[in-house]
Coordinates of C-alpha atoms in Angstrom, one line a residue:
M1 CA 118.0 54.1 191.0
S2 CA 121.8 54.5 190.8
I3 CA 123.6 53.9 187.6
S4 CA 125.7 51.2 189.3
K5 CA 122.6 49.0 189.7
I6 CA 121.6 49.4 186.1
I7 CA 124.9 48.5 184.4
T8 CA 126.0 44.9 184.6
N9 CA 129.4 43.3 184.7
N10 CA 129.3 42.4 181.0
S11 CA 128.2 46.0 180.3
V12 CA 131.2 47.3 182.2
K13 CA 133.5 45.1 180.1
L14 CA 131.9 46.3 176.9
L15 CA 132.1 49.9 178.0
S16 CA 135.8 49.4 179.0
G17 CA 136.6 48.1 175.6
L18 CA 134.8 51.0 173.9
A19 CA 136.5 53.6 176.1
N20 CA 140.0 52.3 175.3
N21 CA 141.3 54.2 172.3
N22 CA 144.9 53.3 173.0
D23 CA 145.2 49.6 172.3
S24 CA 141.7 48.2 171.9
I25 CA 140.1 47.6 168.5
M26 CA 136.6 47.5 170.0
P27 CA 135.9 51.2 169.4
M28 CA 137.0 50.8 165.8
V29 CA 134.9 47.7 165.4
F30 CA 131.7 49.4 166.7
K31 CA 132.3 52.6 164.7
D32 CA 133.0 50.6 161.5
T33 CA 130.0 48.2 162.0
I34 CA 127.5 50.9 162.8
S35 CA 128.7 53.3 160.1
N36 CA 128.7 50.4 157.5
G37 CA 125.0 49.8 158.2
A38 CA 124.3 53.5 158.0
I39 CA 126.2 53.8 154.7
V40 CA 124.2 51.0 153.1
Y41 CA 120.9 52.5 154.3
T42 CA 121.8 56.0 153.2
Y43 CA 122.8 54.9 149.7
A44 CA 119.7 52.7 149.4
K45 CA 117.5 55.6 150.3
E46 CA 119.3 58.5 148.5
G47 CA 121.5 56.7 145.9
S48 CA 120.7 53.8 143.7
K49 CA 120.2 50.0 144.2
H50 CA 123.6 49.3 142.7
D51 CA 125.2 51.7 145.3
A52 CA 123.5 50.0 148.2
R53 CA 124.5 46.5 147.0
E54 CA 128.1 47.5 146.4
R55 CA 128.4 49.2 149.7
A56 CA 127.0 46.1 151.5
I57 CA 129.4 43.7 149.8
E58 CA 132.5 45.9 150.2
E59 CA 131.9 47.4 153.7
F60 CA 130.9 44.3 155.5
G61 CA 133.3 42.1 153.4
T62 CA 136.4 44.2 154.1
G63 CA 135.3 44.7 157.7
A64 CA 135.3 40.9 158.2
V65 CA 138.8 40.6 156.7
W66 CA 140.1 43.5 158.7
L67 CA 138.7 42.1 161.9
F68 CA 139.5 38.4 161.5
G69 CA 142.1 38.2 158.7
I70 CA 145.3 39.0 160.5
P71 CA 144.4 37.3 163.8
L72 CA 143.3 34.1 162.0
V73 CA 146.5 33.8 160.0
K74 CA 148.6 34.7 163.0
K75 CA 146.8 32.0 165.0
I76 CA 147.5 29.4 162.3
L77 CA 151.2 30.3 162.3
D78 CA 151.3 30.2 166.2
K79 CA 149.9 26.7 166.2
T80 CA 152.3 25.4 163.4
I81 CA 155.6 27.1 163.0
Y82 CA 156.3 28.1 166.6
P83 CA 155.7 24.6 168.1
L84 CA 157.9 23.1 165.4
L85 CA 160.8 25.4 166.4
K86 CA 159.9 25.0 170.1
L87 CA 159.4 28.7 170.6
D88 CA 156.8 30.6 172.6
P89 CA 154.4 32.5 170.2
D90 CA 152.9 34.6 173.0
L91 CA 156.2 36.2 174.3
D92 CA 156.2 40.0 174.1
V93 CA 159.0 40.7 171.6
R94 CA 159.8 44.0 173.4
L95 CA 161.2 42.0 176.3
L96 CA 164.1 40.9 174.1
K97 CA 165.3 44.5 174.0
D98 CA 165.3 44.9 177.8
E99 CA 168.4 43.1 179.3
K100 CA 167.3 44.1 182.9
K101 CA 163.9 42.6 182.5
L102 CA 165.3 39.5 180.7
N103 CA 167.7 38.8 183.6
K104 CA 164.9 39.2 186.1
I105 CA 162.7 36.7 184.3
K106 CA 165.5 34.2 183.9
T107 CA 166.3 34.4 187.6
E108 CA 162.6 33.7 188.4
L109 CA 162.4 31.0 185.9
A110 CA 165.4 29.2 187.4
K111 CA 163.4 28.6 190.6
S112 CA 161.7 25.2 190.6
K113 CA 158.3 26.4 191.6
N114 CA 157.4 30.0 191.3
P115 CA 153.7 31.1 191.4
A116 CA 154.7 34.7 191.1
L117 CA 155.5 34.4 187.4
A118 CA 152.8 34.8 184.9
H119 CA 152.5 34.3 181.2
E120 CA 150.6 36.7 178.9
K121 CA 147.8 34.2 178.7
E122 CA 147.5 34.4 182.5
V123 CA 148.4 30.8 183.3
I124 CA 151.3 29.8 185.6
L125 CA 154.2 28.6 183.5
A126 CA 154.5 24.8 183.2
L127 CA 157.9 23.1 182.5
D128 CA 157.4 23.1 178.7
D129 CA 156.4 26.8 178.8
K130 CA 159.6 27.6 180.7
N131 CA 161.7 25.8 178.1
S132 CA 160.1 27.5 175.2
V133 CA 160.4 30.9 176.9
L134 CA 164.1 30.4 177.6
K135 CA 164.7 29.1 174.1
S136 CA 162.9 32.2 172.7
F137 CA 165.3 34.4 174.8
T138 CA 168.3 32.5 173.5
N139 CA 167.2 32.6 169.8
S140 CA 166.1 36.3 170.0
K141 CA 167.1 37.0 166.3
L142 CA 165.1 34.1 165.0
Y143 CA 162.2 35.1 167.3
K144 CA 162.2 38.7 166.1
A145 CA 162.4 37.6 162.4
L146 CA 159.4 35.3 163.0
N147 CA 157.3 38.1 164.4
V148 CA 158.1 40.3 161.5
S149 CA 157.4 37.5 159.0
K150 CA 154.2 36.6 160.8
F151 CA 152.8 40.1 160.5
G152 CA 154.0 40.5 156.9
I153 CA 152.4 37.2 155.8
S154 CA 149.1 37.8 157.6
T155 CA 148.9 41.4 156.2
A156 CA 149.7 40.3 152.7
L157 CA 147.1 37.5 152.6
S158 CA 144.5 39.9 154.1
A159 CA 145.3 42.5 151.4
I160 CA 144.8 39.9 148.7
A161 CA 141.4 39.0 150.2
L162 CA 140.5 42.7 150.3
S163 CA 141.3 43.1 146.6
A164 CA 139.3 40.0 145.8
I165 CA 136.2 41.4 147.6
I166 CA 136.4 44.7 145.7
R167 CA 136.8 43.0 142.4
Y168 CA 133.9 40.7 143.2
K169 CA 131.7 43.7 144.1
Q170 CA 132.5 45.4 140.8
K171 CA 132.0 42.2 138.8
T172 CA 128.6 41.7 140.4
T173 CA 127.6 45.2 139.5
Q174 CA 128.8 44.7 135.9
D175 CA 126.8 41.5 135.6
R176 CA 123.7 43.2 136.9
I177 CA 124.1 46.2 134.6
E178 CA 124.5 43.8 131.6
K179 CA 121.4 41.8 132.6
D180 CA 119.3 44.9 133.1
F181 CA 120.6 46.4 129.9
Y182 CA 119.8 43.3 127.8
Q183 CA 116.4 43.0 129.3
K184 CA 115.4 46.6 128.4
N185 CA 117.0 46.5 124.9
S186 CA 116.5 42.9 123.8
S187 CA 114.6 43.6 120.6
K188 CA 117.1 46.4 119.5
I189 CA 120.0 44.1 120.3
L190 CA 118.6 41.3 118.1
I191 CA 118.2 43.7 115.1
N192 CA 121.7 45.2 115.8
N193 CA 123.2 41.7 116.0
A194 CA 121.8 40.8 112.6
I195 CA 123.4 43.9 111.0
N196 CA 126.7 44.0 112.9
K197 CA 127.4 40.4 113.8
E198 CA 131.2 40.7 113.3
K199 CA 131.4 44.0 115.1
K200 CA 129.5 42.6 118.1
K201 CA 132.3 40.0 118.5
N202 CA 134.9 42.6 118.7
N203 CA 133.1 45.2 120.8
I204 CA 131.0 43.4 123.3
N205 CA 133.9 42.7 125.7
L206 CA 134.0 45.5 128.3
S207 CA 137.2 46.8 129.9
F208 CA 137.2 47.2 133.6
C209 CA 140.0 48.2 136.0
G210 CA 141.7 45.0 137.2
A211 CA 143.6 44.4 140.5
E212 CA 147.3 45.1 140.7
A213 CA 149.4 42.5 142.4
A214 CA 151.8 45.2 143.5
V215 CA 149.2 46.3 146.1
A216 CA 149.6 43.0 147.9
D217 CA 153.3 42.5 147.1
A218 CA 154.2 45.9 148.5
F219 CA 153.3 44.8 152.0
M220 CA 154.4 41.1 151.8
Y221 CA 157.7 41.8 153.6
N222 CA 156.9 45.0 155.3
P223 CA 158.3 44.7 158.9
I224 CA 155.6 46.7 160.7
F225 CA 153.8 45.3 163.8
N226 CA 151.0 47.9 164.0
T227 CA 147.8 46.2 162.7
S228 CA 146.4 49.6 161.6
I229 CA 148.7 49.1 158.5
L230 CA 145.9 47.0 157.1
D231 CA 143.7 50.0 157.0
G232 CA 146.3 51.6 154.8
V233 CA 146.2 48.5 152.6
I234 CA 142.4 48.9 152.4
T235 CA 142.7 52.5 151.5
G236 CA 145.3 51.8 148.8
T237 CA 143.5 48.9 147.4
R238 CA 140.2 50.8 147.1
L239 CA 141.9 53.7 145.4
V240 CA 143.7 51.4 142.9
E241 CA 140.6 49.4 142.2
A242 CA 138.4 52.5 141.9
R243 CA 136.6 52.8 138.6
K244 CA 136.6 55.8 136.3
G245 CA 134.5 58.6 137.9
E246 CA 134.5 57.4 141.5
K247 CA 138.1 58.0 142.8
K248 CA 137.1 61.3 144.4
E249 CA 134.3 59.6 146.2
V250 CA 136.5 56.8 147.4
A251 CA 139.2 59.2 148.6
L252 CA 136.7 61.3 150.5
K253 CA 135.2 58.2 152.2
E254 CA 138.6 56.9 153.2
L255 CA 139.6 60.3 154.6
F256 CA 136.4 60.2 156.8
Q257 CA 137.3 56.6 157.9
L258 CA 140.9 57.4 158.8
F259 CA 140.1 60.6 160.6
F260 CA 137.2 59.4 162.7
I261 CA 138.6 55.9 163.4
Y262 CA 142.2 56.9 164.1
A263 CA 143.1 60.6 164.0
L264 CA 140.1 62.0 165.9
A265 CA 139.4 59.2 168.4
K266 CA 141.9 60.3 171.0
P267 CA 141.3 64.1 170.6
I268 CA 137.6 63.6 171.0
Q269 CA 138.2 61.5 174.1
L270 CA 140.6 64.2 175.4
M271 CA 138.0 66.8 174.9
F272 CA 135.5 64.9 177.0
E273 CA 138.2 64.3 179.7
K274 CA 139.0 68.0 179.9
L275 CA 135.3 68.8 180.1
G276 CA 135.0 66.2 182.9
A277 CA 137.9 67.9 184.8
K278 CA 136.1 71.3 184.6
L279 CA 132.9 69.7 185.9
K280 CA 134.8 67.9 188.7
T281 CA 133.9 64.6 187.1
P282 CA 137.2 63.1 186.1
I283 CA 136.7 60.2 183.6
E284 CA 140.2 59.3 182.6
L285 CA 140.2 55.9 184.4
D286 CA 138.8 52.7 182.8
P287 CA 135.2 51.8 183.4
M288 CA 136.5 48.6 185.0
V289 CA 137.9 50.9 187.8
L290 CA 135.0 53.3 188.0
F291 CA 132.4 50.6 188.3
S292 CA 134.4 48.5 190.9
D293 CA 132.7 47.5 194.2
N294 CA 133.7 49.6 197.3
L295 CA 135.6 52.0 195.0
A296 CA 135.7 54.8 197.5
D297 CA 137.5 52.7 200.1
K298 CA 139.9 51.2 197.5
V299 CA 140.8 54.6 196.0
H300 CA 141.3 56.1 199.5
N301 CA 143.6 53.3 200.6
A302 CA 145.5 53.3 197.3
C303 CA 146.4 56.9 197.8
F304 CA 148.5 56.0 200.8
D305 CA 150.7 53.9 198.7
I306 CA 150.7 56.6 196.0
D307 CA 152.1 59.1 198.5
N308 CA 155.0 56.7 199.3
L309 CA 155.8 56.6 195.6
K310 CA 156.7 60.3 195.6
Q311 CA 159.9 62.2 196.3
I312 CA 160.9 65.8 196.7
I313 CA 163.3 67.3 194.3
T314 CA 164.9 70.7 193.7
D315 CA 164.6 72.2 190.3
E316 CA 167.2 74.4 188.5
K317 CA 165.8 77.5 190.1
G318 CA 166.2 76.0 193.6
N319 CA 162.4 75.4 194.1
Q320 CA 161.3 72.2 195.7
K321 CA 158.5 70.1 194.2
T322 CA 157.0 66.7 194.6
V323 CA 157.3 64.2 191.8
F324 CA 157.0 60.5 191.4
K325 CA 160.1 58.3 191.7
D326 CA 162.0 57.4 188.6
N327 CA 161.8 53.6 189.2
L328 CA 158.0 53.4 189.5
A329 CA 157.7 50.0 187.9
D330 CA 160.1 48.4 190.4
E331 CA 158.2 50.1 193.2
I332 CA 155.0 48.5 192.0
Y333 CA 156.6 45.1 191.9
K334 CA 157.7 45.6 195.6
I335 CA 154.2 46.6 196.6
A336 CA 152.8 43.5 194.9
S337 CA 155.4 41.2 196.5
K338 CA 154.4 42.4 200.0
N339 CA 150.6 42.1 199.4
I340 CA 149.1 41.0 196.2
N341 CA 145.6 42.0 197.4
N342 CA 146.8 45.6 197.7
P343 CA 144.0 48.0 196.4
L344 CA 146.5 49.9 194.3
I345 CA 147.5 46.7 192.5
E346 CA 143.9 45.9 191.8
L347 CA 143.2 49.4 190.4
L348 CA 146.3 49.3 188.2
D349 CA 145.3 45.9 186.9
K350 CA 141.7 47.0 186.1
N351 CA 143.1 50.1 184.3
G352 CA 145.3 47.9 182.1
V353 CA 148.6 49.2 183.4
I354 CA 149.9 45.9 184.7
S355 CA 149.1 42.2 183.9
T356 CA 148.2 39.6 186.6
I357 CA 147.3 36.0 187.2
K358 CA 143.7 35.6 188.5
N359 CA 142.0 32.8 190.2
K360 CA 139.4 31.5 187.8
Q361 CA 136.9 30.7 190.5
T362 CA 137.2 33.8 192.6
N363 CA 138.7 36.2 190.0
S364 CA 141.0 37.4 192.7
I365 CA 144.6 38.4 191.8
E366 CA 147.2 35.7 192.7
A367 CA 150.3 37.1 191.1
I368 CA 151.7 40.0 189.1
S369 CA 153.1 39.2 185.6
F370 CA 156.7 39.8 184.7
F371 CA 155.8 39.2 181.1
K372 CA 154.2 42.5 180.3
Q373 CA 156.2 45.7 179.9
I374 CA 155.0 48.3 182.3
D375 CA 154.7 51.7 180.6
E376 CA 156.1 54.2 183.0
E377 CA 154.3 57.1 181.4
A378 CA 150.9 55.3 181.6
L379 CA 151.7 54.3 185.2
N380 CA 152.5 57.8 186.1
K381 CA 149.3 59.1 184.5
T382 CA 147.1 56.4 186.1
L383 CA 148.5 57.2 189.6
K384 CA 147.6 60.9 189.1
N385 CA 144.1 59.9 187.8
I386 CA 143.5 57.8 190.9
E387 CA 144.4 60.8 193.1
S388 CA 142.0 63.0 191.1
L389 CA 139.2 60.5 191.5
N390 CA 139.8 60.3 195.2
A391 CA 139.5 64.1 195.4
N392 CA 136.2 64.0 193.6
I393 CA 134.8 60.7 194.9
K394 CA 131.7 62.4 196.2
N395 CA 130.7 62.9 192.5
L396 CA 131.1 59.2 191.7
S397 CA 127.6 58.7 190.3
K398 CA 128.0 61.7 188.0
I399 CA 131.5 60.5 187.0
K400 CA 130.0 57.1 186.0
A401 CA 127.2 58.7 184.0
F402 CA 129.5 61.1 182.2
K403 CA 131.9 58.3 181.4
I404 CA 129.1 56.4 179.7
F405 CA 128.0 59.5 177.8
A406 CA 131.6 60.4 176.7
T407 CA 132.3 56.8 175.5
L408 CA 129.1 56.4 173.6
G409 CA 129.3 59.9 172.3
N410 CA 132.8 59.3 170.9
V411 CA 131.6 56.1 169.1
G412 CA 128.3 57.6 168.0
L413 CA 129.8 60.8 166.6
A414 CA 132.3 58.8 164.5
A415 CA 129.7 56.4 163.3
W416 CA 127.3 59.2 162.3
A417 CA 130.1 61.1 160.5
M418 CA 131.3 58.0 158.6
G419 CA 127.9 56.4 158.0
V420 CA 125.5 59.4 157.4
L421 CA 127.5 62.6 156.8
Q422 CA 130.0 61.1 154.4
P423 CA 127.6 59.4 152.0
K424 CA 125.4 62.5 152.0
V425 CA 128.3 64.6 151.1
N426 CA 129.3 62.2 148.3
I427 CA 125.7 62.1 147.0
W428 CA 125.5 65.9 147.1
M429 CA 128.8 66.1 145.1
R430 CA 127.3 63.7 142.5
K431 CA 124.3 65.8 142.0
F432 CA 126.4 69.0 141.8
L433 CA 128.8 67.6 139.3
N434 CA 126.3 65.5 137.2
N435 CA 123.3 67.8 136.7
G436 CA 121.3 66.4 139.6
D437 CA 122.0 62.7 138.9
N438 CA 122.6 60.9 142.2
R439 CA 123.9 57.6 140.7
N440 CA 127.5 56.4 141.0
P441 CA 129.4 58.1 138.1
A442 CA 131.4 54.9 137.6
I443 CA 128.2 52.9 137.0
I444 CA 126.9 55.6 134.6
N445 CA 130.1 55.3 132.7
Q446 CA 129.7 51.5 132.5
E447 CA 126.2 51.8 131.1
K448 CA 127.3 54.4 128.5
Q449 CA 130.3 52.2 127.6
M450 CA 127.9 49.3 127.1
Q451 CA 125.7 51.4 124.8
D452 CA 128.7 52.5 122.8
N453 CA 130.1 49.0 122.4
I454 CA 126.8 47.5 121.3
K455 CA 126.0 50.6 119.1
L456 CA 122.2 50.3 119.3
Q457 CA 120.4 51.8 116.3

């Protein structure tokens, strides 16, 4: 049975999201979720009950805020502030910096009926949409300021929620330690209370590290549009909120998270891609492309258009070489205007290089969008990858299988490193530094502090 018959359309969409380490959060979500479960299990098995409970509250709590916090706040602002100002919340702010693209869109918008114009939400623009888009262009400074503020506010509120989750985790542990302590030492405490009643009043209150408002305030007006900044907020908050004795553990954990979710995601993907090239199983293209119907014919026909996108130039040494034209994006618009059902347009759309309007019933492309910036570098690379796939199309089954292996391998390796290796290293460090005690040193310190404060005799 071929792999194409095993994998379904929904599976391809899932695989496509997991394979996209450039602008999809799906790989990060899966790595984070799987590793969180593994972390809780590892600490429950090899650490202490307090460790497992704290990890469950913090990891899944912060994960929920990270995943839903910023999008939720942005959505609320999109539904309130933008309609009030009659602006379009979904406009790509980068368009406001491209005069050539702006003039092109304005020209198209001026036409009474133009099905070739698409919004980012992939719906044909209605009259109200036109007006809001044009007003957004006219009030570009206001629009840019709103985008900066929208991200700043959503990030700040999420940071505050993260801090609250960490404090809740620590307070829960504190309450449980107190409960366990009083249950085990109730008779001694009664005797001690009778002798040191006044001292008890002064010493029973415990001092724990509180949240610092500066952590949230520092990001309130930070004009950064990259949502990964929230991970920086998470790391900073955890380090600030870390109790005495656990800062090294927190720092090590965050290093694992940042390395395997961000820094190493693309290098690992590149490693698999280079291996695929050596094995003549190129896997650079998106699974939505690789698992397309009649792919061999589409790739073969697309290569004819790709050849027409090339030109011959002479380098400084007088040697002639074939390269892609400088105005590739404009050439793609021309191809789409001639035939929207062109195989190359379909492949570029499925690979995420261009944005299109699709018929909801047939899922066929009806128009190419002017509202998404075409990345010339990504377009150039995709065209080369289509040519490479065409040259190795006889290995398509192996290519599909290796793409699945590489995608799941990247996610699995990161999840294992963050969820299993990292907590094991931390527990090993505990034992090494604390004479074989595998409990959280911060919790040990709290228990000792409680004993000192109550001064049991």
